[in-house]
Amino acid sequence: MNLDITVLPGDGIGPEIIEQAEKVVLAIAEKFGHKIQFTHALVGAVAIDETGKPFPDETFELCKRSDAVLFGAIGDPKYDNDPTAKVRPEQGLLAMRKKLGLYANVRPVKTFRSLIEKSPIRPEIIQDVDIIVIRELTGGIYFGEKGRSADGNTAFDTNLYTRQEIDRIVRLACKYAMNRSKKLTIVDKANVLETSRLWRETSQDIVKDFPELETDYMFVDNAAMQIIQNPKQFDVMVTENMFGDILTDEASVISGSLGLLPSASIGKLTSLFEPIHGSYPQAKGKDIANPLGTILSVAMMFEYAFMLDTESKFIREAVSSSLDNNFTTEDISDNNPRKTSEVGDWIVNYILKKNI
Ligand code: IPM
Ligand code: MG
């Protein structure tokens, strides 16, 4: 296949981890006979520095025209430490999600056999966990009206959802759940928030179209506790933007590191693939960041955007094998940490050597 991929390294460790992901894409292409066209573009703090805009129009046009977008990370301490900054790198990420219509962020949370013993959670609790969190990505408090009073002492962010926005994401979650174990947990805060009551009301209507589906409604505070105490009860979870952001960072503890979790953002235009972690500025340029979340995002790209399941399985197997061999970065390996680029090389080598 001819695959045209827009690559957005972004900020912090973004370029280092994306470099490994690109190597993996090329190795897979060589192995399976695909032709890859990478086009690099700007987003985030680097884009502000060069163009004044966090998500330049040129980047948007490229993303729209390509078969998939591979994205690293966004964020820079010079903006984090300046709450008065008018233009912020994160606006680039939000604009990108909004303009590409990427309303669904699919975040799988799984355990890896070689990491079970290293988790701060007891092995019997996390063994065989296999959850998909579907996070709504273009609505809610991230995008609602926000502002300050004239004296600057009062601030507000609005959480806003329409029935239509809830409908499309919950429906998608129902379909995911139907293809798995037919169990869906809908997470909200309907005891307090009006938006959550609309989520629940809308969801109750939609699930009638899926009579075989077992649905469960859970308040987000309870879900935050249950996901650590008894994660095996969950299969597919669906929730609003902000709750999904928080719950998935929390759930990454089950996998063993935030650096391991991939995601796919899907919606109206080109799908985008990104690790769930941020730009980790303290590690920038040090070649120590974990590239596996991004490499597993590449696996999701082959599966979701290109429908190439064998390629995707190949990548996942290579990642598991690197972990089994303790050939991994310092966030996981305590006795013999490897560099970001070494892990990338190891995985590439595994792919090239293995028989199809
Ligand atoms: C994520 C990140 C982003 C978000 C940040 C960088 C704006 O935390 O993708 O989970 O909050 O969505
Ligand atoms: Mg997050």
Short mmCIF file of N, CA and C in Angstrom, two decimals, residues 2-10 18 21-22 25 35-43 55-72 96 100 102 269-274 294 297-298 301 305-306:
data_model
loop_
_atom_site.label_atom_id
_atom_site.label_comp_id
_atom_site.label_asym_id
_atom_site.label_seq_id
_atom_site.Cartn_x
_atom_site.Cartn_y
_atom_site.Cartn_z
N ASN A 2 0.36 2.33 -0.58
CA ASN A 2 1.02 3.63 -0.47
C ASN A 2 0.42 4.36 0.72
N LEU A 3 1.25 4.70 1.69
CA LEU A 3 0.74 5.31 2.91
C LEU A 3 1.37 6.68 3.11
N ASP A 4 0.50 7.67 3.19
CA ASP A 4 0.96 9.05 3.28
C ASP A 4 0.69 9.54 4.71
N ILE A 5 1.76 9.74 5.47
CA ILE A 5 1.61 10.02 6.90
C ILE A 5 2.15 11.41 7.24
N THR A 6 1.32 12.24 7.87
CA THR A 6 1.81 13.53 8.37
C THR A 6 2.40 13.29 9.76
N VAL A 7 3.61 13.76 9.97
CA VAL A 7 4.31 13.54 11.24
C VAL A 7 4.45 14.87 11.97
N LEU A 8 3.93 14.90 13.19
CA LEU A 8 3.99 16.12 14.00
C LEU A 8 4.75 15.82 15.29
N PRO A 9 6.07 16.02 15.29
CA PRO A 9 6.85 15.67 16.48
C PRO A 9 6.47 16.53 17.69
N GLY A 10 6.22 17.82 17.49
CA GLY A 10 5.81 18.68 18.61
C GLY A 10 6.96 19.06 19.51
N ILE A 18 9.14 10.25 18.40
CA ILE A 18 8.60 10.15 17.03
C ILE A 18 9.65 9.54 16.09
N ALA A 21 9.34 5.94 16.35
CA ALA A 21 8.10 5.48 15.71
C ALA A 21 8.26 5.45 14.19
N GLU A 22 8.93 6.45 13.65
CA GLU A 22 9.14 6.48 12.19
C GLU A 22 10.02 5.31 11.74
N VAL A 25 7.82 2.35 11.57
CA VAL A 25 6.96 2.37 10.37
C VAL A 25 7.76 1.91 9.15
N LYS A 35 4.76 1.38 0.74
CA LYS A 35 5.54 2.57 0.38
C LYS A 35 5.08 3.72 1.28
N ILE A 36 6.04 4.31 2.00
CA ILE A 36 5.69 5.34 2.99
C ILE A 36 6.15 6.71 2.53
N GLN A 37 5.26 7.67 2.70
CA GLN A 37 5.63 9.07 2.47
C GLN A 37 5.40 9.81 3.79
N PHE A 38 6.49 10.25 4.44
CA PHE A 38 6.35 11.05 5.66
C PHE A 38 6.42 12.53 5.30
N THR A 39 5.52 13.35 5.84
CA THR A 39 5.67 14.80 5.71
C THR A 39 5.65 15.39 7.11
N HIS A 40 6.71 16.10 7.45
CA HIS A 40 6.80 16.70 8.79
C HIS A 40 6.15 18.07 8.81
N ALA A 41 5.49 18.38 9.93
CA ALA A 41 4.87 19.70 10.05
C ALA A 41 4.93 20.16 11.51
N LEU A 42 4.59 21.43 11.70
CA LEU A 42 4.75 22.05 13.02
C LEU A 42 3.45 22.08 13.81
N VAL A 43 3.56 21.85 15.11
CA VAL A 43 2.45 22.06 16.03
C VAL A 43 3.05 22.33 17.41
N PHE A 55 -1.15 25.93 15.83
CA PHE A 55 -1.57 24.92 14.84
C PHE A 55 -1.75 25.64 13.50
N PRO A 56 -0.63 25.86 12.79
CA PRO A 56 -0.68 26.65 11.55
C PRO A 56 -1.60 26.01 10.50
N ASP A 57 -2.17 26.85 9.65
CA ASP A 57 -3.08 26.37 8.59
C ASP A 57 -2.42 25.34 7.69
N GLU A 58 -1.13 25.57 7.45
CA GLU A 58 -0.39 24.66 6.58
C GLU A 58 -0.39 23.23 7.18
N THR A 59 -0.24 23.17 8.49
CA THR A 59 -0.25 21.86 9.17
C THR A 59 -1.62 21.21 9.02
N PHE A 60 -2.64 22.03 9.21
CA PHE A 60 -4.02 21.52 9.08
C PHE A 60 -4.26 20.95 7.68
N GLU A 61 -3.83 21.69 6.66
CA GLU A 61 -4.03 21.25 5.28
C GLU A 61 -3.32 19.91 5.04
N LEU A 62 -2.10 19.82 5.54
CA LEU A 62 -1.35 18.56 5.37
C LEU A 62 -2.05 17.39 6.04
N CYS A 63 -2.50 17.63 7.29
CA CYS A 63 -3.19 16.57 8.04
C CYS A 63 -4.42 16.10 7.26
N LYS A 64 -5.18 17.05 6.75
CA LYS A 64 -6.42 16.72 6.03
C LYS A 64 -6.15 15.83 4.82
N ARG A 65 -5.04 16.11 4.15
CA ARG A 65 -4.75 15.40 2.89
C ARG A 65 -4.11 14.03 3.10
N SER A 66 -3.62 13.74 4.32
CA SER A 66 -2.85 12.51 4.49
C SER A 66 -3.74 11.34 4.92
N ASP A 67 -3.15 10.14 4.93
CA ASP A 67 -3.90 8.94 5.32
C ASP A 67 -3.98 8.79 6.83
N ALA A 68 -2.99 9.37 7.53
CA ALA A 68 -2.98 9.29 9.00
C ALA A 68 -2.03 10.36 9.53
N VAL A 69 -2.23 10.73 10.78
CA VAL A 69 -1.34 11.70 11.43
C VAL A 69 -0.69 11.01 12.62
N LEU A 70 0.61 11.16 12.71
CA LEU A 70 1.35 10.61 13.85
C LEU A 70 1.87 11.80 14.65
N PHE A 71 1.50 11.82 15.93
CA PHE A 71 1.80 13.01 16.73
C PHE A 71 2.56 12.63 18.00
N GLY A 72 3.54 13.48 18.38
CA GLY A 72 4.36 13.21 19.56
C GLY A 72 3.79 13.79 20.83
N MET A 96 -6.22 21.26 16.79
CA MET A 96 -6.04 20.13 15.87
C MET A 96 -7.16 19.10 16.04
N LEU A 100 -9.96 18.76 13.03
CA LEU A 100 -10.02 17.46 12.34
C LEU A 100 -11.27 16.67 12.76
N LEU A 102 -11.92 15.20 15.60
CA LEU A 102 -11.52 13.95 16.28
C LEU A 102 -12.25 13.82 17.60
N LEU A 269 -12.40 13.69 10.02
CA LEU A 269 -11.37 13.73 8.98
C LEU A 269 -10.28 12.69 9.31
N THR A 270 -9.04 12.99 8.95
CA THR A 270 -7.95 12.03 9.12
C THR A 270 -7.76 11.64 10.59
N SER A 271 -7.56 10.37 10.87
CA SER A 271 -7.33 9.92 12.25
C SER A 271 -5.91 10.24 12.68
N LEU A 272 -5.79 10.43 13.99
CA LEU A 272 -4.50 10.83 14.55
C LEU A 272 -4.08 9.86 15.65
N PHE A 273 -2.79 9.57 15.71
CA PHE A 273 -2.28 8.58 16.66
C PHE A 273 -1.21 9.21 17.53
N GLU A 274 -1.39 9.08 18.82
CA GLU A 274 -0.48 9.76 19.75
C GLU A 274 -0.40 8.99 21.07
N THR A 294 4.38 5.63 21.89
CA THR A 294 4.30 6.12 20.50
C THR A 294 4.38 4.96 19.51
N SER A 297 1.22 3.37 19.43
CA SER A 297 0.28 4.20 18.66
C SER A 297 0.42 3.92 17.17
N VAL A 298 1.65 3.62 16.74
CA VAL A 298 1.88 3.21 15.35
C VAL A 298 1.12 1.90 15.07
N MET A 301 -2.27 2.74 14.49
CA MET A 301 -2.42 3.38 13.18
C MET A 301 -2.56 2.32 12.09
N ALA A 305 -6.24 2.91 10.91
CA ALA A 305 -6.27 3.78 9.73
C ALA A 305 -6.05 2.99 8.45
N PHE A 306 -5.22 1.93 8.52
CA PHE A 306 -4.87 1.22 7.29
C PHE A 306 -5.49 -0.18 7.21
#
